[in-house]
Amino acid sequence: MSIRVLTFLHSFESGGVERMALRLVEQWQKAGVDAPVWVGRRDGPMRTIHEGRVCYETGPQTHLPVRHFETLWMILLLPGVIRRLRPDALFCAGNSYAIVAVAMKLLLGKRCPPIVAKISNDLVRADMPWPARAAYHLWLRIQGRFINRFVGMAEPMRRELRSMLGVAEARVSIVADPVLDQLLPLEQKAAPAGGLRFISVGRLAPQKDQDLMLRAFAIGGQPGDTLCLVGDGPLEARLRALASALGIADRVIFTGHRTDTTALLSASDMFLLSSRYEGVPAVIVEALAVGLPVITTDCAVSIGPLLQGGEFGI
């Protein structure tokens, strides 16, 4: 007997949560699972990538600036979608959608289907000042009361999920993120002829802390080294200005959003991650898959096992 699993996303913007959710849903639909997707707005570069590959619905066309209140927009419209599609379960694709999941439980009550939430980020959030961190930890406990099941992406997350969400072992599962379309043969990287080609992939946003990366590159990078920042986001202008102020603008490349990240990774020598917090960083798995060594901040409980005690990175 088939069940219907409804996934809800804000848009087709190039966030890691959305990328993995669309990849997962695509495979579900190929496998014959009844897995509709509802997207609040049609904006974003990933729409052209998944057009024709994923069956989805979008919210109504409007002249309102929905991107500025997309969570409220989803909370207003999703109950009607749930009543119409009558899914057996809701899939909450990441932490940023938890507020929508809890709102559905409050608005629909017993008519709300069970919700499975994927935990896509660190829950301790040591980067926050303590008042904000205390409020966030209270919010996690509220999620634990309303959301039925939680999925972590690596075994080291299990204890953190149980303790921070206040849930029993039976409500936590560990399922690896669908990072790779296919297994790739590990490449033996040849010694670079010139300077090192550093690369980073991710949204240019506060969580990723590319400010730190640029400052580190300005200190540790050698004259022939280059740094390629793959991704777009609200901090691009500020980061470009910082690179100029640090005197490294001629060695830092901003590519914007790209779909050929595997090729870009393969053409590089070293992967950098400077995030303040993560869950299981998919980009590290992708970098390791093409044989890149990794330098990263200690931004998640999963980092140590991913790098296997320093064998693949520091």
mmCIF file of C-alpha atoms in Angstrom:
data_model
loop_
_atom_site.group_PDB
_atom_site.id
_atom_site.type_symbol
_atom_site.label_atom_id
_atom_site.label_comp_id
_atom_site.label_asym_id
_atom_site.label_seq_id
_atom_site.Cartn_x
_atom_site.Cartn_y
_atom_site.Cartn_z
ATOM 1 C CA MET A 1 0.000 0.000 0.000
ATOM 2 C CA SER A 2 1.473 3.355 -1.079
ATOM 3 C CA ILE A 3 1.520 6.357 1.226
ATOM 4 C CA ARG A 4 1.536 9.983 0.165
ATOM 5 C CA VAL A 5 4.413 12.080 1.549
ATOM 6 C CA LEU A 6 4.125 15.838 1.034
ATOM 7 C CA THR A 7 7.314 17.939 1.046
ATOM 8 C CA PHE A 8 7.015 21.729 1.395
ATOM 9 C CA LEU A 9 9.696 24.211 0.305
ATOM 10 C CA HIS A 10 9.848 28.005 0.170
ATOM 11 C CA SER A 11 11.338 28.241 -3.329
ATOM 12 C CA PHE A 12 13.884 26.870 -5.782
ATOM 13 C CA GLU A 13 16.681 29.028 -4.356
ATOM 14 C CA SER A 14 20.073 27.343 -4.133
ATOM 15 C CA GLY A 15 20.110 26.385 -0.458
ATOM 16 C CA GLY A 16 21.546 23.044 0.620
ATOM 17 C CA VAL A 17 18.302 22.000 2.342
ATOM 18 C CA GLU A 18 16.278 22.634 -0.804
ATOM 19 C CA ARG A 19 18.871 20.960 -3.042
ATOM 20 C CA MET A 20 18.871 17.765 -0.989
ATOM 21 C CA ALA A 21 15.081 17.761 -0.605
ATOM 22 C CA LEU A 22 14.524 18.028 -4.364
ATOM 23 C CA ARG A 23 17.120 15.324 -5.011
ATOM 24 C CA LEU A 24 15.434 13.044 -2.477
ATOM 25 C CA VAL A 25 11.931 13.685 -3.850
ATOM 26 C CA GLU A 26 13.132 13.063 -7.389
ATOM 27 C CA GLN A 27 14.368 9.616 -6.374
ATOM 28 C CA TRP A 28 11.166 8.908 -4.425
ATOM 29 C CA GLN A 29 9.054 9.754 -7.459
ATOM 30 C CA LYS A 30 11.254 7.629 -9.736
ATOM 31 C CA ALA A 31 10.772 4.723 -7.309
ATOM 32 C CA GLY A 32 6.995 5.086 -7.560
ATOM 33 C CA VAL A 33 6.414 6.775 -4.211
ATOM 34 C CA ASP A 34 3.489 9.209 -4.124
ATOM 35 C CA ALA A 35 5.647 12.196 -3.151
ATOM 36 C CA PRO A 36 4.193 15.570 -4.173
ATOM 37 C CA VAL A 37 6.123 18.793 -3.546
ATOM 38 C CA TRP A 38 4.533 22.142 -2.766
ATOM 39 C CA VAL A 39 6.739 25.197 -3.372
ATOM 40 C CA GLY A 40 5.652 28.578 -2.069
ATOM 41 C CA ARG A 41 7.095 30.552 -5.014
ATOM 42 C CA ARG A 42 8.666 29.627 -8.343
ATOM 43 C CA ASP A 43 11.816 31.750 -7.882
ATOM 44 C CA GLY A 44 15.300 30.275 -7.885
ATOM 45 C CA PRO A 45 17.906 28.746 -10.203
ATOM 46 C CA MET A 46 17.125 25.146 -9.241
ATOM 47 C CA ARG A 47 13.708 25.294 -10.930
ATOM 48 C CA THR A 48 15.294 24.972 -14.374
ATOM 49 C CA ILE A 49 17.415 22.056 -13.138
ATOM 50 C CA HIS A 50 14.456 20.076 -11.797
ATOM 51 C CA GLU A 51 11.856 21.140 -14.373
ATOM 52 C CA GLY A 52 10.472 17.965 -15.910
ATOM 53 C CA ARG A 53 12.303 15.787 -13.379
ATOM 54 C CA VAL A 54 10.217 16.529 -10.272
ATOM 55 C CA CYS A 55 6.426 16.838 -10.142
ATOM 56 C CA TYR A 56 5.544 19.876 -8.038
ATOM 57 C CA GLU A 57 2.938 22.558 -7.391
ATOM 58 C CA THR A 58 3.603 26.194 -6.575
ATOM 59 C CA GLY A 59 1.704 28.831 -4.665
ATOM 60 C CA PRO A 60 -0.505 31.306 -6.538
ATOM 61 C CA GLN A 61 1.084 34.001 -8.656
ATOM 62 C CA THR A 62 1.106 37.333 -6.830
ATOM 63 C CA HIS A 63 2.678 40.770 -7.062
ATOM 64 C CA LEU A 64 3.336 40.737 -3.307
ATOM 65 C CA PRO A 65 7.025 40.580 -2.261
ATOM 66 C CA VAL A 66 6.566 37.040 -0.955
ATOM 67 C CA ARG A 67 10.312 36.373 -0.540
ATOM 68 C CA HIS A 68 10.330 38.858 2.349
ATOM 69 C CA PHE A 69 7.698 36.946 4.334
ATOM 70 C CA GLU A 70 7.920 33.488 2.799
ATOM 71 C CA THR A 71 7.472 31.621 6.094
ATOM 72 C CA LEU A 72 4.226 33.461 6.877
ATOM 73 C CA TRP A 73 3.131 32.918 3.257
ATOM 74 C CA MET A 74 3.647 29.186 3.653
ATOM 75 C CA ILE A 75 1.858 29.045 7.018
ATOM 76 C CA LEU A 76 -1.147 30.821 5.438
ATOM 77 C CA LEU A 77 -1.387 28.601 2.340
ATOM 78 C CA LEU A 78 -0.109 25.163 3.378
ATOM 79 C CA PRO A 79 -3.168 24.138 5.482
ATOM 80 C CA GLY A 80 -5.340 24.395 2.357
ATOM 81 C CA VAL A 81 -2.818 22.330 0.384
ATOM 82 C CA ILE A 82 -2.826 19.654 3.094
ATOM 83 C CA ARG A 83 -6.636 19.508 3.169
ATOM 84 C CA ARG A 84 -6.742 19.170 -0.623
ATOM 85 C CA LEU A 85 -3.934 16.633 -1.113
ATOM 86 C CA ARG A 86 -4.621 14.711 2.118
ATOM 87 C CA PRO A 87 -1.061 13.384 2.571
ATOM 88 C CA ASP A 88 -0.332 10.547 4.978
ATOM 89 C CA ALA A 89 2.800 12.348 6.212
ATOM 90 C CA LEU A 90 4.592 15.682 5.911
ATOM 91 C CA PHE A 91 8.322 15.873 5.284
ATOM 92 C CA CYS A 92 10.012 18.890 6.917
ATOM 93 C CA ALA A 93 13.260 19.144 4.950
ATOM 94 C CA GLY A 94 15.373 21.105 7.453
ATOM 95 C CA ASN A 95 15.553 23.157 10.638
ATOM 96 C CA SER A 96 14.461 26.344 8.896
ATOM 97 C CA TYR A 97 11.066 24.759 8.161
ATOM 98 C CA ALA A 98 10.386 23.625 11.726
ATOM 99 C CA ILE A 99 8.292 26.713 12.490
ATOM 100 C CA VAL A 100 5.998 25.791 9.583
ATOM 101 C CA ALA A 101 5.726 22.209 10.847
ATOM 102 C CA VAL A 102 4.767 23.302 14.376
ATOM 103 C CA ALA A 103 2.296 25.842 12.939
ATOM 104 C CA MET A 104 0.577 23.055 10.970
ATOM 105 C CA LYS A 105 0.150 21.036 14.164
ATOM 106 C CA LEU A 106 -1.384 24.050 15.927
ATOM 107 C CA LEU A 107 -3.637 25.101 13.043
ATOM 108 C CA LEU A 108 -4.851 21.666 11.945
ATOM 109 C CA GLY A 109 -4.833 19.819 15.257
ATOM 110 C CA LYS A 110 -5.803 16.183 14.851
ATOM 111 C CA ARG A 111 -6.285 16.713 11.117
ATOM 112 C CA CYS A 112 -2.564 17.329 10.701
ATOM 113 C CA PRO A 113 -0.748 14.252 9.384
ATOM 114 C CA PRO A 114 2.382 12.968 11.171
ATOM 115 C CA ILE A 115 5.465 15.067 10.508
ATOM 116 C CA VAL A 116 8.984 13.771 9.881
ATOM 117 C CA ALA A 117 11.658 16.468 10.271
ATOM 118 C CA LYS A 118 15.204 16.223 8.965
ATOM 119 C CA ILE A 119 17.673 17.994 11.256
ATOM 120 C CA SER A 120 19.963 19.843 8.877
ATOM 121 C CA ASN A 121 22.013 21.912 11.346
ATOM 122 C CA ASP A 122 23.848 21.823 14.645
ATOM 123 C CA LEU A 123 21.485 22.106 17.634
ATOM 124 C CA VAL A 124 23.898 23.343 20.300
ATOM 125 C CA ARG A 125 24.608 26.631 18.455
ATOM 126 C CA ALA A 126 27.618 27.715 20.480
ATOM 127 C CA ASP A 127 27.917 30.638 18.047
ATOM 128 C CA MET A 128 24.910 32.352 19.657
ATOM 129 C CA PRO A 129 25.100 34.644 22.701
ATOM 130 C CA TRP A 130 23.716 32.815 25.730
ATOM 131 C CA PRO A 131 20.269 34.558 25.900
ATOM 132 C CA ALA A 132 19.570 33.722 22.261
ATOM 133 C CA ARG A 133 20.966 30.221 22.736
ATOM 134 C CA ALA A 134 18.693 29.610 25.743
ATOM 135 C CA ALA A 135 15.655 30.746 23.737
ATOM 136 C CA TYR A 136 16.706 28.526 20.826
ATOM 137 C CA HIS A 137 17.063 25.500 23.096
ATOM 138 C CA LEU A 138 13.549 26.158 24.432
ATOM 139 C CA TRP A 139 12.316 26.286 20.831
ATOM 140 C CA LEU A 140 13.918 22.886 20.206
ATOM 141 C CA ARG A 141 11.956 21.421 23.120
ATOM 142 C CA ILE A 142 8.761 22.820 21.619
ATOM 143 C CA GLN A 143 9.607 21.096 18.338
ATOM 144 C CA GLY A 144 10.144 17.881 20.296
ATOM 145 C CA ARG A 145 6.599 18.112 21.635
ATOM 146 C CA PHE A 146 4.869 18.668 18.296
ATOM 147 C CA ILE A 147 6.914 16.920 15.584
ATOM 148 C CA ASN A 148 6.460 13.155 15.424
ATOM 149 C CA ARG A 149 9.805 11.906 14.156
ATOM 150 C CA PHE A 150 13.296 13.333 13.680
ATOM 151 C CA VAL A 151 15.964 12.211 11.230
ATOM 152 C CA GLY A 152 19.659 12.961 11.644
ATOM 153 C CA MET A 153 22.165 12.550 8.847
ATOM 154 C CA ALA A 154 25.042 10.877 10.726
ATOM 155 C CA GLU A 155 25.278 8.587 13.739
ATOM 156 C CA PRO A 156 27.108 11.147 15.937
ATOM 157 C CA MET A 157 23.982 13.331 15.743
ATOM 158 C CA ARG A 158 21.786 10.771 17.547
ATOM 159 C CA ARG A 159 22.725 11.725 21.109
ATOM 160 C CA GLU A 160 22.500 15.441 20.331
ATOM 161 C CA LEU A 161 19.020 15.039 18.835
ATOM 162 C CA ARG A 162 17.726 13.076 21.787
ATOM 163 C CA SER A 163 19.095 15.436 24.435
ATOM 164 C CA MET A 164 18.398 18.787 22.762
ATOM 165 C CA LEU A 165 14.917 17.903 21.493
ATOM 166 C CA GLY A 166 13.967 15.954 24.620
ATOM 167 C CA VAL A 167 12.655 12.948 22.698
ATOM 168 C CA ALA A 168 12.864 9.193 23.169
ATOM 169 C CA GLU A 169 15.177 6.957 21.151
ATOM 170 C CA ALA A 170 12.199 5.563 19.208
ATOM 171 C CA ARG A 171 11.534 9.009 17.687
ATOM 172 C CA VAL A 172 15.025 9.425 16.236
ATOM 173 C CA SER A 173 16.381 7.792 13.083
ATOM 174 C CA ILE A 174 19.694 8.208 11.268
ATOM 175 C CA VAL A 175 19.572 8.266 7.468
ATOM 176 C CA ALA A 176 22.449 9.542 5.338
ATOM 177 C CA ASP A 177 21.793 12.656 3.255
ATOM 178 C CA PRO A 178 21.425 11.967 -0.512
ATOM 179 C CA VAL A 179 24.589 13.914 -1.305
ATOM 180 C CA LEU A 180 25.906 12.148 -4.402
ATOM 181 C CA ASP A 181 24.034 11.266 -7.567
ATOM 182 C CA GLN A 182 26.500 8.420 -8.037
ATOM 183 C CA LEU A 183 29.606 7.053 -6.390
ATOM 184 C CA LEU A 184 32.688 8.596 -7.931
ATOM 185 C CA PRO A 185 36.154 6.998 -8.138
ATOM 186 C CA LEU A 186 38.615 8.741 -5.832
ATOM 187 C CA GLU A 187 41.123 10.718 -7.834
ATOM 188 C CA GLN A 188 44.814 10.847 -6.988
ATOM 189 C CA LYS A 189 45.563 14.548 -6.996
ATOM 190 C CA ALA A 190 48.778 15.508 -8.733
ATOM 191 C CA ALA A 191 50.999 18.118 -7.098
ATOM 192 C CA PRO A 192 49.986 21.537 -8.445
ATOM 193 C CA ALA A 193 52.390 23.093 -10.933
ATOM 194 C CA GLY A 194 51.782 26.608 -9.605
ATOM 195 C CA GLY A 195 49.963 27.879 -6.555
ATOM 196 C CA LEU A 196 47.260 25.960 -4.696
ATOM 197 C CA ARG A 197 43.692 26.261 -5.967
ATOM 198 C CA PHE A 198 41.454 26.590 -2.895
ATOM 199 C CA ILE A 199 37.694 26.245 -3.327
ATOM 200 C CA SER A 200 34.595 26.731 -1.200
ATOM 201 C CA VAL A 201 30.971 25.963 -2.116
ATOM 202 C CA GLY A 202 28.056 27.498 -0.248
ATOM 203 C CA ARG A 203 25.687 30.422 0.069
ATOM 204 C CA LEU A 204 27.317 33.751 0.795
ATOM 205 C CA ALA A 205 25.491 34.154 4.090
ATOM 206 C CA PRO A 206 26.359 34.737 7.775
ATOM 207 C CA GLN A 207 26.157 31.034 8.701
ATOM 208 C CA LYS A 208 28.967 30.206 6.257
ATOM 209 C CA ASP A 209 31.244 32.966 7.650
ATOM 210 C CA GLN A 210 33.239 33.562 4.483
ATOM 211 C CA ASP A 211 34.607 36.679 6.225
ATOM 212 C CA LEU A 212 36.724 34.316 8.313
ATOM 213 C CA MET A 213 37.783 32.394 5.217
ATOM 214 C CA LEU A 214 38.953 35.523 3.388
ATOM 215 C CA ARG A 215 40.905 36.753 6.420
ATOM 216 C CA ALA A 216 42.540 33.330 6.813
ATOM 217 C CA PHE A 217 43.419 33.223 3.103
ATOM 218 C CA ALA A 218 44.933 36.706 3.321
ATOM 219 C CA ILE A 219 47.202 35.482 6.141
ATOM 220 C CA GLY A 220 48.021 31.944 4.997
ATOM 221 C CA GLY A 221 47.699 32.048 1.221
ATOM 222 C CA GLN A 222 50.876 32.238 -0.828
ATOM 223 C CA PRO A 223 51.290 34.705 -3.727
ATOM 224 C CA GLY A 224 50.391 32.112 -6.401
ATOM 225 C CA ASP A 225 47.393 30.660 -4.560
ATOM 226 C CA THR A 226 43.798 31.360 -5.595
ATOM 227 C CA LEU A 227 40.475 31.022 -3.776
ATOM 228 C CA CYS A 228 37.261 30.221 -5.669
ATOM 229 C CA LEU A 229 33.982 31.013 -3.879
ATOM 230 C CA VAL A 230 31.125 29.110 -5.549
ATOM 231 C CA GLY A 231 27.653 30.342 -4.632
ATOM 232 C CA ASP A 232 25.556 33.454 -4.327
ATOM 233 C CA GLY A 233 23.855 35.201 -1.451
ATOM 234 C CA PRO A 234 23.174 38.476 0.341
ATOM 235 C CA LEU A 235 26.773 39.034 1.483
ATOM 236 C CA GLU A 236 28.440 38.976 -1.927
ATOM 237 C CA ALA A 237 29.015 42.746 -2.157
ATOM 238 C CA ARG A 238 30.416 42.874 1.376
ATOM 239 C CA LEU A 239 32.749 39.947 0.735
ATOM 240 C CA ARG A 240 34.022 41.483 -2.484
ATOM 241 C CA ALA A 241 34.731 44.691 -0.578
ATOM 242 C CA LEU A 242 36.534 42.746 2.151
ATOM 243 C CA ALA A 243 38.700 40.937 -0.419
ATOM 244 C CA SER A 244 39.690 44.310 -1.857
ATOM 245 C CA ALA A 245 40.447 45.727 1.592
ATOM 246 C CA LEU A 246 42.632 42.694 2.383
ATOM 247 C CA GLY A 247 44.551 43.098 -0.879
ATOM 248 C CA ILE A 248 43.540 39.688 -2.264
ATOM 249 C CA ALA A 249 40.808 40.665 -4.749
ATOM 250 C CA ASP A 250 42.992 39.595 -7.703
ATOM 251 C CA ARG A 251 43.304 36.068 -6.234
ATOM 252 C CA VAL A 252 39.655 35.547 -5.139
ATOM 253 C CA ILE A 253 37.112 34.390 -7.739
ATOM 254 C CA PHE A 254 33.362 34.787 -7.164
ATOM 255 C CA THR A 255 31.542 32.421 -9.553
ATOM 256 C CA GLY A 256 27.942 32.937 -8.419
ATOM 257 C CA HIS A 257 25.562 29.966 -8.435
ATOM 258 C CA ARG A 258 26.883 27.062 -10.525
ATOM 259 C CA THR A 259 25.479 23.662 -11.436
ATOM 260 C CA ASP A 260 28.840 22.120 -12.386
ATOM 261 C CA THR A 261 30.255 21.985 -8.848
ATOM 262 C CA THR A 262 31.695 18.482 -9.283
ATOM 263 C CA ALA A 263 33.848 19.673 -12.202
ATOM 264 C CA LEU A 264 34.949 22.749 -10.239
ATOM 265 C CA LEU A 265 35.873 20.605 -7.233
ATOM 266 C CA SER A 266 37.806 18.192 -9.439
ATOM 267 C CA ALA A 267 39.831 21.076 -10.851
ATOM 268 C CA SER A 268 40.874 22.298 -7.371
ATOM 269 C CA ASP A 269 43.531 21.304 -4.830
ATOM 270 C CA MET A 270 42.002 22.046 -1.407
ATOM 271 C CA PHE A 271 38.469 22.490 -0.048
ATOM 272 C CA LEU A 272 37.675 25.105 2.611
ATOM 273 C CA LEU A 273 34.654 25.346 4.931
ATOM 274 C CA SER A 274 34.367 28.190 7.445
ATOM 275 C CA SER A 275 30.797 27.688 8.734
ATOM 276 C CA ARG A 276 29.758 28.702 12.233
ATOM 277 C CA TYR A 277 27.402 25.701 12.419
ATOM 278 C CA GLU A 278 26.317 22.817 10.178
ATOM 279 C CA GLY A 279 24.571 19.450 10.367
ATOM 280 C CA VAL A 280 26.418 17.093 8.052
ATOM 281 C CA PRO A 281 27.988 19.393 5.435
ATOM 282 C CA ALA A 282 27.127 17.804 2.097
ATOM 283 C CA VAL A 283 29.841 19.808 0.364
ATOM 284 C CA ILE A 284 32.513 18.042 2.441
ATOM 285 C CA VAL A 285 31.229 14.673 1.244
ATOM 286 C CA GLU A 286 31.264 15.950 -2.340
ATOM 287 C CA ALA A 287 34.811 17.266 -1.927
ATOM 288 C CA LEU A 288 36.045 13.994 -0.445
ATOM 289 C CA ALA A 289 34.356 12.096 -3.281
ATOM 290 C CA VAL A 290 36.652 13.754 -5.832
ATOM 291 C CA GLY A 291 39.747 13.330 -3.674
ATOM 292 C CA LEU A 292 40.082 16.832 -2.216
ATOM 293 C CA PRO A 293 41.694 17.315 1.199
ATOM 294 C CA VAL A 294 39.611 19.510 3.500
ATOM 295 C CA ILE A 295 40.256 22.341 5.934
ATOM 296 C CA THR A 296 37.186 23.150 8.033
ATOM 297 C CA THR A 297 35.964 24.770 11.199
ATOM 298 C CA ASP A 298 34.696 22.396 13.906
ATOM 299 C CA CYS A 299 31.125 23.369 13.066
ATOM 300 C CA ALA A 300 29.242 20.109 13.692
ATOM 301 C CA VAL A 301 29.413 16.943 15.756
ATOM 302 C CA SER A 302 29.717 15.004 12.480
ATOM 303 C CA ILE A 303 32.925 16.714 11.311
ATOM 304 C CA GLY A 304 35.388 14.402 13.110
ATOM 305 C CA PRO A 305 33.930 11.148 11.737
ATOM 306 C CA LEU A 306 33.647 12.670 8.253
ATOM 307 C CA LEU A 307 37.347 13.445 8.196
ATOM 308 C CA GLN A 308 38.219 10.145 9.950
ATOM 309 C CA GLY A 309 40.560 11.498 12.563
ATOM 310 C CA GLY A 310 42.512 13.726 10.206
ATOM 311 C CA GLU A 311 43.051 11.180 7.420
ATOM 312 C CA PHE A 312 41.161 13.354 4.904
ATOM 313 C CA GLY A 313 41.428 16.809 6.425
ATOM 314 C CA ILE A 314 41.867 19.069 9.414
#
